[in-house]
Coordinates of C-alpha atoms in Angstrom, one line a residue:
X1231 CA 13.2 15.5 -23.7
X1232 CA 15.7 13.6 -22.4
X1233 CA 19.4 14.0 -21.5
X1234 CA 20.6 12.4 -25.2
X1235 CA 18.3 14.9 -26.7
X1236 CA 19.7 18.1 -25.5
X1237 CA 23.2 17.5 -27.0
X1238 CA 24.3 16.2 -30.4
X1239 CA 24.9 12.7 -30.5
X1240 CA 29.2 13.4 -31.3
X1241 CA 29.3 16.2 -28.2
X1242 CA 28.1 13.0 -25.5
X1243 CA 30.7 12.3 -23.5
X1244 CA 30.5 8.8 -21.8
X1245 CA 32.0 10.4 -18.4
X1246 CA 29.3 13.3 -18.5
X1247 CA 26.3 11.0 -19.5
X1248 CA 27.4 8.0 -17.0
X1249 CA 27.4 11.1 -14.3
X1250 CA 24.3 11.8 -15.1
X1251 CA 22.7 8.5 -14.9
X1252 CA 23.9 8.4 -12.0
X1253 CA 22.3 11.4 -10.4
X1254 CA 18.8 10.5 -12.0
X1255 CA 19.1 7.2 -10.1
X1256 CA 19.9 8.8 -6.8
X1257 CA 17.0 11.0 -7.2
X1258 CA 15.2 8.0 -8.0
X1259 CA 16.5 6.5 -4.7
X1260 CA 15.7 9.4 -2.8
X1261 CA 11.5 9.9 -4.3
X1262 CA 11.6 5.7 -3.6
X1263 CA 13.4 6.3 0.4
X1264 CA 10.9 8.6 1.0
X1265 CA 7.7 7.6 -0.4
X1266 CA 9.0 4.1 1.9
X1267 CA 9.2 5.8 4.9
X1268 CA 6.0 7.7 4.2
X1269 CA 3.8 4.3 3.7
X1270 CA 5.6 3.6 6.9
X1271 CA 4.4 6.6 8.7
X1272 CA 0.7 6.2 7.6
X1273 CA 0.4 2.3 8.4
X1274 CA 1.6 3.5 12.0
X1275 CA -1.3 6.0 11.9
X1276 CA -3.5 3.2 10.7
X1277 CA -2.1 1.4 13.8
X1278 CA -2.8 3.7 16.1
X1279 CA -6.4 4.6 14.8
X1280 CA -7.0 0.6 15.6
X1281 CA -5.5 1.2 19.1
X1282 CA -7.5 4.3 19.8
X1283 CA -10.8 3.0 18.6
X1284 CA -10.5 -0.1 21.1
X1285 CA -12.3 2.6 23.9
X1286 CA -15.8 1.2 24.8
X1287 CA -18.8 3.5 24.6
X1288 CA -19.2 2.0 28.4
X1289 CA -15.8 3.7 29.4
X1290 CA -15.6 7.8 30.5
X1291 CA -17.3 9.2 28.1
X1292 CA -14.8 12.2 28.0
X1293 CA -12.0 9.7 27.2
X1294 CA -14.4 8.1 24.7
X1295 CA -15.1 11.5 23.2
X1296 CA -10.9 12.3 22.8
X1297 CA -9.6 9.2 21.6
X1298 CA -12.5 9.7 18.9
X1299 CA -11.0 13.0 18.4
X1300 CA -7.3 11.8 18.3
X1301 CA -8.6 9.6 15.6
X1302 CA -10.0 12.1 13.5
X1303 CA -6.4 13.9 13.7
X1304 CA -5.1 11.2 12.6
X1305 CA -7.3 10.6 9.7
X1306 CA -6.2 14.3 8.5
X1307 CA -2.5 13.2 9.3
X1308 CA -3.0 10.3 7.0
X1309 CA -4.1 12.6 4.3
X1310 CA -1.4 14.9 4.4
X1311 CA 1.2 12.1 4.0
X1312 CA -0.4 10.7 0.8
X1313 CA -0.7 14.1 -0.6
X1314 CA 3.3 14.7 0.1
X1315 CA 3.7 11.4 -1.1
X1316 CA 1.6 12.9 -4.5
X1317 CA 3.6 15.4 -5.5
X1318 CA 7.5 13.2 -5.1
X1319 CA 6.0 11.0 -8.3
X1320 CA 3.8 8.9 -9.6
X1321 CA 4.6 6.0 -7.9
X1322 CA 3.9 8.1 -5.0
X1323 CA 0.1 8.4 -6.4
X1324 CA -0.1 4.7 -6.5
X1325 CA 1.3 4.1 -3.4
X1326 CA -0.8 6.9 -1.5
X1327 CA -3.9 5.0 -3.4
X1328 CA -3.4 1.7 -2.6
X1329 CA -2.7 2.8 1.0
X1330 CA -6.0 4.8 0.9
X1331 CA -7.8 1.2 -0.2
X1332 CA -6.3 -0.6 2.6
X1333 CA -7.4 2.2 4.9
X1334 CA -10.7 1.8 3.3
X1335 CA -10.7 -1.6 3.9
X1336 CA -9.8 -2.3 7.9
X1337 CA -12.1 0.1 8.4
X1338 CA -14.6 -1.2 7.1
X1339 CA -14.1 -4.6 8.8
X1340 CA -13.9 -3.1 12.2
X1341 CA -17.1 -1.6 11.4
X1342 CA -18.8 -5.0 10.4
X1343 CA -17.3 -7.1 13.1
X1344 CA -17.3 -4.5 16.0
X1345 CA -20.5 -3.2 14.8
X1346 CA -19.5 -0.1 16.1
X1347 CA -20.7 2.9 13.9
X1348 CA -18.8 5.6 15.0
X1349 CA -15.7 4.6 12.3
X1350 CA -18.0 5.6 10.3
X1351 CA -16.8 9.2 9.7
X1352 CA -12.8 7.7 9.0
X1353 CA -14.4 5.9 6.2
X1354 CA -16.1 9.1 4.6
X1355 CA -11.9 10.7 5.6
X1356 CA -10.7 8.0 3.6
X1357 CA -13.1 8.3 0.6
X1358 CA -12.5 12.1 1.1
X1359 CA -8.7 12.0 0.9
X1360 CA -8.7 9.2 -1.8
X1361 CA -10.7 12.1 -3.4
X1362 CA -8.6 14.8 -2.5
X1363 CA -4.9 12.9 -3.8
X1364 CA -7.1 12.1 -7.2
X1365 CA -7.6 15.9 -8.2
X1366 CA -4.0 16.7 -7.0
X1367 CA -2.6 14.0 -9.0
X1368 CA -5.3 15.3 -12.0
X1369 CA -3.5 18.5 -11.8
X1370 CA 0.0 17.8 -11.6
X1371 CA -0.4 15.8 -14.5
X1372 CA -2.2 18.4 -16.2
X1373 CA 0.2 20.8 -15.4
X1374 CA 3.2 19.1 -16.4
X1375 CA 1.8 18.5 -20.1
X1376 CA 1.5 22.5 -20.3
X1377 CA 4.6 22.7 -19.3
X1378 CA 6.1 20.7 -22.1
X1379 CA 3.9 22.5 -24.6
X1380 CA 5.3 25.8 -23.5
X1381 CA 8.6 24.5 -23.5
X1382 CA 8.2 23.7 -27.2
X1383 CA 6.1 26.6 -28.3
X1384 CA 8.8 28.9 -27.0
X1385 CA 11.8 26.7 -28.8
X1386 CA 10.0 25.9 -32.1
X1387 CA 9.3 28.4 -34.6
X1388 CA 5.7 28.4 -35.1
X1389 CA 5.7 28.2 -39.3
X1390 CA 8.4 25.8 -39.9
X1391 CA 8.3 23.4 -36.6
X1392 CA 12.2 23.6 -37.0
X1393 CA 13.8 25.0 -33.7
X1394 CA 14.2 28.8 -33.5
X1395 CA 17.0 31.0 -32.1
X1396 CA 16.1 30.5 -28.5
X1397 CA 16.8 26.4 -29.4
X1398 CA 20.3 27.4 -30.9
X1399 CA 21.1 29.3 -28.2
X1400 CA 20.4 27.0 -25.3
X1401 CA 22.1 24.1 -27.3
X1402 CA 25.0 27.0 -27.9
X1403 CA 25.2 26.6 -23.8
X1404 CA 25.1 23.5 -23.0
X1405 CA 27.7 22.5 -25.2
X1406 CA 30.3 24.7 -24.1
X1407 CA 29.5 24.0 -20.3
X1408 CA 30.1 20.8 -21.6
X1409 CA 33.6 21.6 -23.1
X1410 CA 34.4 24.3 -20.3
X1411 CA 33.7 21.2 -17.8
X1412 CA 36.3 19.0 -20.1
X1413 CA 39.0 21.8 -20.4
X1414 CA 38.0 21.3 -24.2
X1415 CA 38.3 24.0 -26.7
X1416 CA 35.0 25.0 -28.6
X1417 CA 34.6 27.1 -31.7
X1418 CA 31.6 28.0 -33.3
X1419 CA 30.9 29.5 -37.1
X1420 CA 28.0 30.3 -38.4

């Protein structure tokens, strides 16, 4: 269903269609700008999880005890950004993964070579939100494909597959905005 689609092929006008390429590709800019500064924002959190999990057991254990704390506020930061960064696109998804791996990952190692146990529960957060993003991404996509099948259930007749009066109409409208916006004259006989 895409912009070429909605209009007959004669009613495209290269003005209206090159505007409208180019608002797709600053939308495009925008989802990519912001999924960027998102990644961003969660490698800082990853940062600061590193910084925060440099206390030693042998420390106050109070400040032990908080900066453990702080991390796992950060963990749940960390998940909230990816599942922003779900619902902007798909790209989003893969970015938010692949982040989520790399989470996985220096965790891990800071386990093994620190041999301190108590990142343990950040790598269940990050299995957890790795989790969590998968079913949100599951349902957008799920919901999106019912989208377009009630789209075309309500603009197909259900007998012929040909499109119905509700079709006619909406391509009625968009062709005269389209004229209306060109100071063009449109008639219509049926």
């Amino acid at each position: 269903r895409g912009f070429r689609s909605k209009m007959p092929k004669d009613f495209i006008d290269g003005d209206l269609l090159d505007e409208y390429l180019k608002i797709e590709k600053k939308k495009k800019l925008e989802k990519l700008i912001s999924i960027v500064i998102l990644s961003v924002l969660f490698v800082s959190m990853i940062i600061l999880q590193a910084l925060f999990g440099r206390v030693e057991v042998h420390d106050n254990i109070e400040v032990y005890a908080f900066f453990k704390s702080i991390q796992g506020v950060i963990s749940v930061i960390q998940i909230l950004i990816t599942v922003i960064m779900v619902t902007i696109s798909v790209n989003g998804y893969y970015t938010a993964v692949t982040l989520f791996s790399l989470n996985f990952v220096i965790i891990t190692l800071r386990t093994i070579y620190t041999k301190d146990f108590g990142s343990v529960p950040g790598l269940s957060m990050s299995f957890a939100g790795a989790i969590i993003i998968f079913i949100i991404h599951s349902y957008i996509v799920r919901l999106s494909r019912k989208e377009k099948q009630l789209f075309d259930l309500a603009h197909t007749d259900a007998l012929t597959d040909l499109p119905n009066r509700r079709a006619l109409k909406q391509e009625m409208m968009d062709v005269s905005n389209k004229t209306d916006m060109n100071n063009n004259k449109f008639d219509f006989y049926l």
